[in-house]
Tab-separated table of C-alpha atoms and ligand atoms in Angstrom:
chain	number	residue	atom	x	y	z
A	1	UNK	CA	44.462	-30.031	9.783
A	2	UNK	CA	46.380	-29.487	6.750
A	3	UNK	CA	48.166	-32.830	6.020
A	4	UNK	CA	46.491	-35.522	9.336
A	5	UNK	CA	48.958	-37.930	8.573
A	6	UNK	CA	51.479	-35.910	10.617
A	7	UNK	CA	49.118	-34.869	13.069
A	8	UNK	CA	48.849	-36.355	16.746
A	9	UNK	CA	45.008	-37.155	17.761
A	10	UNK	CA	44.288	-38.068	21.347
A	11	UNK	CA	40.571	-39.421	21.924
A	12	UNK	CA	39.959	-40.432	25.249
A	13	UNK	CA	36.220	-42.500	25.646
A	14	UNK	CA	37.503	-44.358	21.924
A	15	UNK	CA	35.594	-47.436	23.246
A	16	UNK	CA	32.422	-45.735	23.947
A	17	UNK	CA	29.643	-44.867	21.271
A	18	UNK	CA	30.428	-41.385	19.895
A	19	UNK	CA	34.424	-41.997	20.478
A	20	UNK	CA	34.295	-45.231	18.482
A	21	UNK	CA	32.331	-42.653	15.726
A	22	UNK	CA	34.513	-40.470	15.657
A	23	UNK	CA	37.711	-42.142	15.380
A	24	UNK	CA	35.751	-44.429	12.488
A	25	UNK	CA	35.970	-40.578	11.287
A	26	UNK	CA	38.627	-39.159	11.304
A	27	UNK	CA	40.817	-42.459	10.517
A	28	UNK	CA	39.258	-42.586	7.467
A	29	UNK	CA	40.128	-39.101	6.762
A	30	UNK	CA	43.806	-40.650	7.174
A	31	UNK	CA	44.631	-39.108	10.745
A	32	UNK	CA	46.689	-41.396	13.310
A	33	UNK	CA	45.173	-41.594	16.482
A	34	UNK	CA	45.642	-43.128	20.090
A	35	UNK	CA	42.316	-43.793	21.611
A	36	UNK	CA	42.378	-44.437	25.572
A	37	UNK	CA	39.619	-45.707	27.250
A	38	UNK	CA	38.938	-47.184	31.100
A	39	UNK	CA	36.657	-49.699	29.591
A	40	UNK	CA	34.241	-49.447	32.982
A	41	UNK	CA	31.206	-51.608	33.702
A	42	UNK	CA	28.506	-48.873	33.051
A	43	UNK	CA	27.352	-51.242	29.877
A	44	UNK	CA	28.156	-54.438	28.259
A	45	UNK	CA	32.191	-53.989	27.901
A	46	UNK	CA	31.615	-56.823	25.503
A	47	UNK	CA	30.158	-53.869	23.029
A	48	UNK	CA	33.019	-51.726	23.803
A	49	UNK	CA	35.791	-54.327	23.112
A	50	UNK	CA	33.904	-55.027	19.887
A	51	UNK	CA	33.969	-51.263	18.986
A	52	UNK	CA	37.704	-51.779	19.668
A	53	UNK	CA	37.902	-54.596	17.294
A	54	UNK	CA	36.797	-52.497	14.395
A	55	UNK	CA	39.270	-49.540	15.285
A	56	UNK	CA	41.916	-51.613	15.877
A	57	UNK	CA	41.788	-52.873	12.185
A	58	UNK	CA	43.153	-49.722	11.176
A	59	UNK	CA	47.123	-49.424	11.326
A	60	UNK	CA	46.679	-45.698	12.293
A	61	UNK	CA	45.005	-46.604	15.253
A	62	UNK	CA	46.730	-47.476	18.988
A	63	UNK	CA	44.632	-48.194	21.637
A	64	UNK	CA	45.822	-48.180	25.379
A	65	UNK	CA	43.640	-48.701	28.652
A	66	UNK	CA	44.174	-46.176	30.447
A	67	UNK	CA	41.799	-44.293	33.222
A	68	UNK	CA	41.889	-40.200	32.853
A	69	UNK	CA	42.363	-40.214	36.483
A	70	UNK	CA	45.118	-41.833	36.591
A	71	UNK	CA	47.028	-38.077	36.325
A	72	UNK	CA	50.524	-39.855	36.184
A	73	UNK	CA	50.406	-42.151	33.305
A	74	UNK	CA	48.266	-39.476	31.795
A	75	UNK	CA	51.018	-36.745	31.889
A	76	UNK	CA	53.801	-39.690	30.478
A	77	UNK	CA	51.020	-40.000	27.920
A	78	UNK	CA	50.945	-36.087	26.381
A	79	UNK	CA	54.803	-36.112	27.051
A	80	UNK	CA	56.073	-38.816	25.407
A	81	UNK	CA	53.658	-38.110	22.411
A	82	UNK	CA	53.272	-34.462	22.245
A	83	UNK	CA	49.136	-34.954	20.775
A	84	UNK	CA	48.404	-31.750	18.735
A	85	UNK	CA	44.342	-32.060	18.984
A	86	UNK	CA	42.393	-33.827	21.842
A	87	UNK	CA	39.182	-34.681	21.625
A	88	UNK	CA	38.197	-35.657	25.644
A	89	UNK	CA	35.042	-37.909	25.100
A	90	UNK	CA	35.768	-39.711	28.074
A	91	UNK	CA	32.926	-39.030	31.143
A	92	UNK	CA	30.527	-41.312	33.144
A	93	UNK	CA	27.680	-40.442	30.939
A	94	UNK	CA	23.734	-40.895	32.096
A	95	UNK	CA	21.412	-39.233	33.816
A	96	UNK	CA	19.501	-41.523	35.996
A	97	UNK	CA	22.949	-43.159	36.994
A	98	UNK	CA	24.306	-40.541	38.446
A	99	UNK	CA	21.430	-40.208	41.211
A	100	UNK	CA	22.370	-44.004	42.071
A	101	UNK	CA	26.258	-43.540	41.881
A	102	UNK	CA	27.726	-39.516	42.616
A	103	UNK	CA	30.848	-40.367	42.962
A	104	UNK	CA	31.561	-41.716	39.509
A	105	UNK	CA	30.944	-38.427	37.801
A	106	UNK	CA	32.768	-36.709	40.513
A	107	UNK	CA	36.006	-38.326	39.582
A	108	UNK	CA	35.623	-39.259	35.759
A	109	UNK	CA	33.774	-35.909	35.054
A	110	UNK	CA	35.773	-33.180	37.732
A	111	UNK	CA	38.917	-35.391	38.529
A	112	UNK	CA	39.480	-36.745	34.877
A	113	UNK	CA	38.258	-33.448	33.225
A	114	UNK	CA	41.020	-31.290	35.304
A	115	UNK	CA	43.678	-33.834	34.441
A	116	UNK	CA	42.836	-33.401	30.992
A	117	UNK	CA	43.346	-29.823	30.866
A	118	UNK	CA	46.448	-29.311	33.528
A	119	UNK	CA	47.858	-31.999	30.641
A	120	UNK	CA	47.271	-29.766	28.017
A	121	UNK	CA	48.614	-26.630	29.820
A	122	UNK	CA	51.834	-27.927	30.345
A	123	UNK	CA	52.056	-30.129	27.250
A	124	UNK	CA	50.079	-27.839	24.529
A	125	UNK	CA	47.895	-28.797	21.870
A	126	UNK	CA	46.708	-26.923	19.534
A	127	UNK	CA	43.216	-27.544	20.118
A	128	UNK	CA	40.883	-29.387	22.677
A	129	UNK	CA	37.613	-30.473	22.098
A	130	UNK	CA	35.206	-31.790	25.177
A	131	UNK	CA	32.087	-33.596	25.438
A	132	UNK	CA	29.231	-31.532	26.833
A	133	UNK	CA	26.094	-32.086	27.423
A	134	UNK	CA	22.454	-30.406	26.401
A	135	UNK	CA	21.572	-31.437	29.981
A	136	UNK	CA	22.858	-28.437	31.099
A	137	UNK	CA	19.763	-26.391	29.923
A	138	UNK	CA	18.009	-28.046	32.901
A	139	UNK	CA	14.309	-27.325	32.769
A	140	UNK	CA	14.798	-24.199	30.384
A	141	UNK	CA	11.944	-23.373	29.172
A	142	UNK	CA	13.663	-20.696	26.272
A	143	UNK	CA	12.837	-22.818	23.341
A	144	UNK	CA	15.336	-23.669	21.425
A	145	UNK	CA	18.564	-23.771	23.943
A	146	UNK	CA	20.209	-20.897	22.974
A	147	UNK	CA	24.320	-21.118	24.215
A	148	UNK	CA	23.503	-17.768	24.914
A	149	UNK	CA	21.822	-19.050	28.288
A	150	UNK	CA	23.651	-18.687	31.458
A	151	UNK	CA	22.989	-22.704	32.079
A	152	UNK	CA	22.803	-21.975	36.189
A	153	UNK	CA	20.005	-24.466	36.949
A	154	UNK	CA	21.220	-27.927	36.118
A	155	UNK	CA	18.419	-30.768	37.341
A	156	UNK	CA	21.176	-33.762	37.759
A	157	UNK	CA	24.606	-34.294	39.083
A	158	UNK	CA	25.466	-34.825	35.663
A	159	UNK	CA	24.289	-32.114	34.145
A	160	UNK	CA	26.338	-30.156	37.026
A	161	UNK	CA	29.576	-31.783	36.248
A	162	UNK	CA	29.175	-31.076	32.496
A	163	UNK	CA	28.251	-27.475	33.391
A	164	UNK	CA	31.157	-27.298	35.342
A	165	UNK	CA	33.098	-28.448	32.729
A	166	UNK	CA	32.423	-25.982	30.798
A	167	UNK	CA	33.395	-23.773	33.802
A	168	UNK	CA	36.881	-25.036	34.567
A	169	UNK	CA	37.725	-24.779	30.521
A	170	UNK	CA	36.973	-21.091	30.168
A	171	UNK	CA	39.303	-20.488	33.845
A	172	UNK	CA	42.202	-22.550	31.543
A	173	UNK	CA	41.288	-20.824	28.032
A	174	UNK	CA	41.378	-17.597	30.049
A	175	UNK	CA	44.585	-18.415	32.209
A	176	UNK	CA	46.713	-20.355	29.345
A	177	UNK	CA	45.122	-19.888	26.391
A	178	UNK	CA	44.617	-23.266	25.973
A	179	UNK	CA	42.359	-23.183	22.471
A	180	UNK	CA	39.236	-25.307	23.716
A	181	UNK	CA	35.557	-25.767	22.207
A	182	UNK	CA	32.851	-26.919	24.250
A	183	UNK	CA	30.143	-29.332	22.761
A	184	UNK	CA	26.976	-29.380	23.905
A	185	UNK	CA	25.330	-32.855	22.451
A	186	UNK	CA	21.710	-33.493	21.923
A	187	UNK	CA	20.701	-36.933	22.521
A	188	UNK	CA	22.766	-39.202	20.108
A	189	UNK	CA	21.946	-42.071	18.795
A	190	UNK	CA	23.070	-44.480	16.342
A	191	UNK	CA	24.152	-48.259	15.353
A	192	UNK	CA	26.987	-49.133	18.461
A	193	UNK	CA	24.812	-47.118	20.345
A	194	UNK	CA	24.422	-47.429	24.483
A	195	UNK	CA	22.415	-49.806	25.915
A	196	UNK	CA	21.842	-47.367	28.486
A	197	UNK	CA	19.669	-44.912	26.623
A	198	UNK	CA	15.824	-45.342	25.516
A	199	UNK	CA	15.930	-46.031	21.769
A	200	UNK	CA	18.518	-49.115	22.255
A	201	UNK	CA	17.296	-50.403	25.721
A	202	UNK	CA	13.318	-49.871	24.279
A	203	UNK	CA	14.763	-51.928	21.012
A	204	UNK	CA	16.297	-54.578	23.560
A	205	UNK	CA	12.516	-55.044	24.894
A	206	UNK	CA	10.768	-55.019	22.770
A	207	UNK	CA	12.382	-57.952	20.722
A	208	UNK	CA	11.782	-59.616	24.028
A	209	UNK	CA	7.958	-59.232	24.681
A	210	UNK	CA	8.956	-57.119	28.260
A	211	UNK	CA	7.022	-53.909	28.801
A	212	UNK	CA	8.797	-50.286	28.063
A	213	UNK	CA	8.500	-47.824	30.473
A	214	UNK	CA	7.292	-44.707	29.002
A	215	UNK	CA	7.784	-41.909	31.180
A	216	UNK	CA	5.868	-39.072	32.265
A	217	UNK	CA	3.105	-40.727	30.527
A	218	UNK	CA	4.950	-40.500	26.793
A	219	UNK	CA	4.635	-36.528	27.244
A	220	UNK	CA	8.470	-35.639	26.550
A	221	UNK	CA	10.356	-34.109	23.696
A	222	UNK	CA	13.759	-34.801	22.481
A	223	UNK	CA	15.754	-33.859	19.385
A	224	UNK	CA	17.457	-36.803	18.602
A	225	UNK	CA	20.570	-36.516	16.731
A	226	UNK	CA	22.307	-39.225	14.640
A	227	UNK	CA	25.555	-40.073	15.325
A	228	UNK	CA	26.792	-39.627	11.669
A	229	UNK	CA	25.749	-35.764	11.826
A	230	UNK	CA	27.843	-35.761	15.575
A	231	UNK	CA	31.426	-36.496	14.225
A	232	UNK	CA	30.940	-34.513	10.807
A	233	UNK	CA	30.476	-31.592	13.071
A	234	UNK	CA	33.211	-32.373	15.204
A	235	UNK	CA	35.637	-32.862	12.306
A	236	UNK	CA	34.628	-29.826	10.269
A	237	UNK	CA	35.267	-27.861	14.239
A	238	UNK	CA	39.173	-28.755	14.737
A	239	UNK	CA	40.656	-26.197	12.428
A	240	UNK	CA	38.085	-23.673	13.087
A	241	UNK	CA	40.104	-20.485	13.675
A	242	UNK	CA	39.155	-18.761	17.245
A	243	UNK	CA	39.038	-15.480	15.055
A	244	UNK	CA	36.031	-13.408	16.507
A	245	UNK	CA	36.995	-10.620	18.717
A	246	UNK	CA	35.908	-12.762	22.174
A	247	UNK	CA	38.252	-15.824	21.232
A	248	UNK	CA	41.007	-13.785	19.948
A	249	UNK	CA	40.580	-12.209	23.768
A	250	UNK	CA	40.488	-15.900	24.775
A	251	UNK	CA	40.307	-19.213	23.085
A	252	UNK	CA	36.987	-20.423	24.111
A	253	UNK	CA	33.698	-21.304	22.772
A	254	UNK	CA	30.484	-23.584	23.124
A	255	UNK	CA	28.923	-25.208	20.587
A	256	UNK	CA	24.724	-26.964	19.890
A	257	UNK	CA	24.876	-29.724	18.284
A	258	UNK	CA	21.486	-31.334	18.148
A	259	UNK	CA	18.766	-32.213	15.394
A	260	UNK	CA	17.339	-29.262	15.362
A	261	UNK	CA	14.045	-30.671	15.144
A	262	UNK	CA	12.698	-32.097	18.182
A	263	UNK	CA	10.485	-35.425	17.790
A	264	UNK	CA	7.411	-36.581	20.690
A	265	UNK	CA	8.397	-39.298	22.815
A	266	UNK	CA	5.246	-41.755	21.329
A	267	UNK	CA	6.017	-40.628	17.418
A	268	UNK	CA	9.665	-42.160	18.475
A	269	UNK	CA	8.266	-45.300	19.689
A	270	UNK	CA	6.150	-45.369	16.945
A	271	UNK	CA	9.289	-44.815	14.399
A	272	UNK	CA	11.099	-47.697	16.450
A	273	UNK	CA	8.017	-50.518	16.024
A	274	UNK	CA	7.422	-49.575	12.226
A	275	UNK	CA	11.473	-50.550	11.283
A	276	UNK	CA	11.861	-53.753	13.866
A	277	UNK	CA	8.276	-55.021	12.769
A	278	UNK	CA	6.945	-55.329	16.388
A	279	UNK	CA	4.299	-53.527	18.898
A	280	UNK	CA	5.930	-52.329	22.111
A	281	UNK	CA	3.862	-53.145	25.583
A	282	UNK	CA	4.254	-49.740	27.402
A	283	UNK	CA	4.035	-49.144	30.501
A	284	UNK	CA	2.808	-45.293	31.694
A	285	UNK	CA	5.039	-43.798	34.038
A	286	UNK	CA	5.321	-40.545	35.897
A	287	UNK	CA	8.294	-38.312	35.281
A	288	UNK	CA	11.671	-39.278	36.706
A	289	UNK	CA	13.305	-37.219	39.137
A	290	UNK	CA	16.303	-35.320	37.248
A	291	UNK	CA	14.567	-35.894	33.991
A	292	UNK	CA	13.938	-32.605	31.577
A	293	UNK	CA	10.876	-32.293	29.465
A	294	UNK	CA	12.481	-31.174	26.050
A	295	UNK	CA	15.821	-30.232	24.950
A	296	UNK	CA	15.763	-28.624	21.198
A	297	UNK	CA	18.840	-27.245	19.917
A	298	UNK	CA	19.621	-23.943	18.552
A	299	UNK	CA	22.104	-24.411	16.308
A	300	UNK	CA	22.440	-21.000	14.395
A	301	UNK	CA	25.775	-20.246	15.320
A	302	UNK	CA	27.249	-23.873	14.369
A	303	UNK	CA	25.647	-23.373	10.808
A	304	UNK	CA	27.053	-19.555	10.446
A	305	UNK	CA	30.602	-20.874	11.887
A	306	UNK	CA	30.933	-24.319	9.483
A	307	UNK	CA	28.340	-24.342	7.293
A	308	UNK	CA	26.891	-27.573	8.803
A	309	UNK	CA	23.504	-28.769	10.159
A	310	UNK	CA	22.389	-32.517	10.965
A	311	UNK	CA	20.261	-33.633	8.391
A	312	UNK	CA	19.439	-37.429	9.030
A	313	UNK	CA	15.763	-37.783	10.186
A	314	UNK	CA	14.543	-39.746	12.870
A	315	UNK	CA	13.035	-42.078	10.345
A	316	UNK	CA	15.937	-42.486	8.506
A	317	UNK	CA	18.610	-42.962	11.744
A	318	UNK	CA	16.167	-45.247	13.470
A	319	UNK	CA	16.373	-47.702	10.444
A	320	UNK	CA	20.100	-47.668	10.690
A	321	UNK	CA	20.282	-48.136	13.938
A	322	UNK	CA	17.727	-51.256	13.875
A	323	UNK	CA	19.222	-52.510	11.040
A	324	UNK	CA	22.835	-52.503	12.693
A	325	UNK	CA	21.220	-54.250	15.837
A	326	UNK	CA	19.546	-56.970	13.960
A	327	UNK	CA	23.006	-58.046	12.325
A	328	UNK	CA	24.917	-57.600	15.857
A	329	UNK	CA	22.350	-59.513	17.718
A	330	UNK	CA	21.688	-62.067	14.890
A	331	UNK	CA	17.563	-60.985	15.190
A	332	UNK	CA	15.602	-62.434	12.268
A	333	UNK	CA	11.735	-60.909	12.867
A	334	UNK	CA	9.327	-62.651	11.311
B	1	NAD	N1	25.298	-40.113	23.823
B	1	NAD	C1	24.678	-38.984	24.112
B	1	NAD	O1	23.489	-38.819	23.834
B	1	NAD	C2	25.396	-37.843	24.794
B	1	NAD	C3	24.687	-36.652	24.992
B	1	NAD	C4	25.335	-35.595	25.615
B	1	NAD	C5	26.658	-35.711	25.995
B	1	NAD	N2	27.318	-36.887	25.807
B	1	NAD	C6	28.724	-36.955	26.246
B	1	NAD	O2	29.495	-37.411	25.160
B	1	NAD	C7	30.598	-38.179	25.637
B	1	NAD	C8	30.579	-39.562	24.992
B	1	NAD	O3	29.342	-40.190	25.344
B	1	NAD	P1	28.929	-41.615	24.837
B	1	NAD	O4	27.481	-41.590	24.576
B	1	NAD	O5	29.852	-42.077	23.772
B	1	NAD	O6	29.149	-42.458	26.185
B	1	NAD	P2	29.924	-43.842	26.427
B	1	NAD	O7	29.658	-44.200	27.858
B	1	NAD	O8	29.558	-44.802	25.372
B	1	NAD	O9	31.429	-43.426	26.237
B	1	NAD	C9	32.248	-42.916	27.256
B	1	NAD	C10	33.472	-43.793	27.357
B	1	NAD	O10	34.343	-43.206	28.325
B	1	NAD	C11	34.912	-44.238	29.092
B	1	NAD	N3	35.292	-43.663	30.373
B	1	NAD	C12	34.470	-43.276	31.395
B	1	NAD	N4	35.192	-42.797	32.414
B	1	NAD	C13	36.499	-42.871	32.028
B	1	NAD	C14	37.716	-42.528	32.642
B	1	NAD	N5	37.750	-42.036	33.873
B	1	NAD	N6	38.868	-42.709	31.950
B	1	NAD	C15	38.854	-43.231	30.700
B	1	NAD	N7	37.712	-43.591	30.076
B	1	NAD	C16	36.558	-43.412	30.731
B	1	NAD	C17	33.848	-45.311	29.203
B	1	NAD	O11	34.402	-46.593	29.451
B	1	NAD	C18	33.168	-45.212	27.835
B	1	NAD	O12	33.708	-46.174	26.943
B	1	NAD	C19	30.452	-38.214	27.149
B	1	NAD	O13	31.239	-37.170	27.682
B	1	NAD	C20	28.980	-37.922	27.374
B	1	NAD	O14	28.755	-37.349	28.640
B	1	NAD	C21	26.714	-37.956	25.212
């Protein structure tokens, strides 16, 4: 992106955690963007509106509610302002939701995500990014996820929609040469976080007295990743050239990007009580159907290719994060 003043951005999910992150991002890198988001239910909207507020102090920003299944506003969208990168964030994310509610991520993940790309076939870009998911390693037990892994034996509905994803953009790399990157995330976290996920809704607990459930009795791995090291990937990734002899053939990769360095479920809790000055009650549960024991990133080929790797410990994003909910919530600790 030689000169992002002139350039066109399109993120679509700009009121959720890692779209508000990443257009924080790249508008301070002095791009113009138009953010589009449905604003659904799925969390406290009020947290998404507020995300809003901060984007929407910048004059290069635009915001417009608008659903990526709704295919015909979508299509006036890429004509009337001919985007030249996309970065499609939008997708009804969770995993335990989407045993309680299918159809969501049938028509945010598979009806939105084809509306998406039939938008960029016949209005090109010159490069789209999506949201993936480290989900789709399933129960892999190849330590650490290699993208090299065929990825046939997703454990959730979500995990198959993001898999499928990935499907459905090779078939339009392939068929149009549509120049698209995959990105397979590894549990992000950060401050403007989702309530949704364990380190904000344990946080949210917590500071109440209320018990956290710790599943399959605290015996789980994840490599956290802060949200910071997310969206400095994702920038250095949109002028990546598609120049090794399988992308020249067609315009299509997959990308890691996780921590790298997986953390136990109990030394996370343990991180989390240290920076909000508490003791969590936990409650021992047994594993949750759809659930995956450890997900730990390889992310060899993302250094080789940019030169990057996430470097912000667990300690060290845990305290940002707590620090950021103490001033949103107004939470003095004594
Ligand atoms: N946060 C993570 O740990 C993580 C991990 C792996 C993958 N991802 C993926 O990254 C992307 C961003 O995730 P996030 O954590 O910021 O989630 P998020 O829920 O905070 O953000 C998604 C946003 O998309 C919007 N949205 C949903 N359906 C829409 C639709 N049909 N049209 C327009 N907007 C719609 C939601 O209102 C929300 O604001 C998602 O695709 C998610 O699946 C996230």
């Amino acid at each position: 992106m030689n000169s992002p003043q002139n350039c066109k951005i399109l993120v679509t999910g700009a009121a959720g955690f890692i779209g508000f992150h990443l257009c924080q991002q790249l508008l301070d890198s002095g791009c113009n963007i138009i953010g589009i988001d449905s604003i659904n239910s799925y969390y406290s909207t009020k947290l998404k509106e507020d995300r809003l507020k901060e984007l929407n102090q910048h004059t290069q920003f635009r915001f417009i509610k608008l659903d990526i299944c709704d295919k015909p506003k979508l299509d006036q969208l890429f004509k009337d302002e001919q985007f030249d990168y996309v970065f499609n964030l939008a997708a009804q994310a969770g995993v335990r939701y989407s045993i309680e509610q299918p159809y969501k991520y049938i028509d945010s993940n598979l009806i939105g995500f084809i509306n998406i790309l039939e938008a960029c076939r016949h209005f090109p870009v010159k490069h789209l990014i999506y949201a993936s998911s480290s989900s789709v390693y399933g129960n892999s037990e190849n330590i650490p996820f290699s993208t090299e892994e065929s990825c046939n034996e997703p454990v959730s509905l979500y995990a198959a929609t993001k898999k499928s994803n990935e499907m459905m953009a090779h078939s339009y790399a392939h068929l149009y040469k549509i120049p698209v990157t995959g990105l397979r995330f590894f549990t992000v976290y950060g401050p403007y976080g989702r309530p949704d996920m364990a380190y904000f809704s344990f946080t949210n607990k917590i500071v109440n007295n209320e018990p956290i459930q710790v599943y399959n009795n605290g015996d789980l791995m994840r490599d956290f990743t802060y949200v910071d090291d997310i969206v400095q990937a994702i920038e250095k990734l949109i002028d990546l050239p598609f120049d090794t002899p399988e992308e020249k053939e067609k315009p299509y990769r997959i990308f890691n990007i996780g921590n790298n360095r997986p953390v136990k479920l109990m030394d996370f809790i343990t991180t989390l009580e240290k920076h909000l000055g508490m003791a969590a009650i936990k409650d021992y549960r047994p594993m949750q159907n759809g659930d995956v024991y450890q997900t730990y990133a390889d992310i060899s080929d993302l250094e080789q290719r940019i030169g990057f790797k996430p470097s912000t410990s667990i300690n060290e994003g845990l305290k940002k994060f707590i620090d950021w909910y103490k001033h949103y919530y107004h939470i003095t600790i004594k």
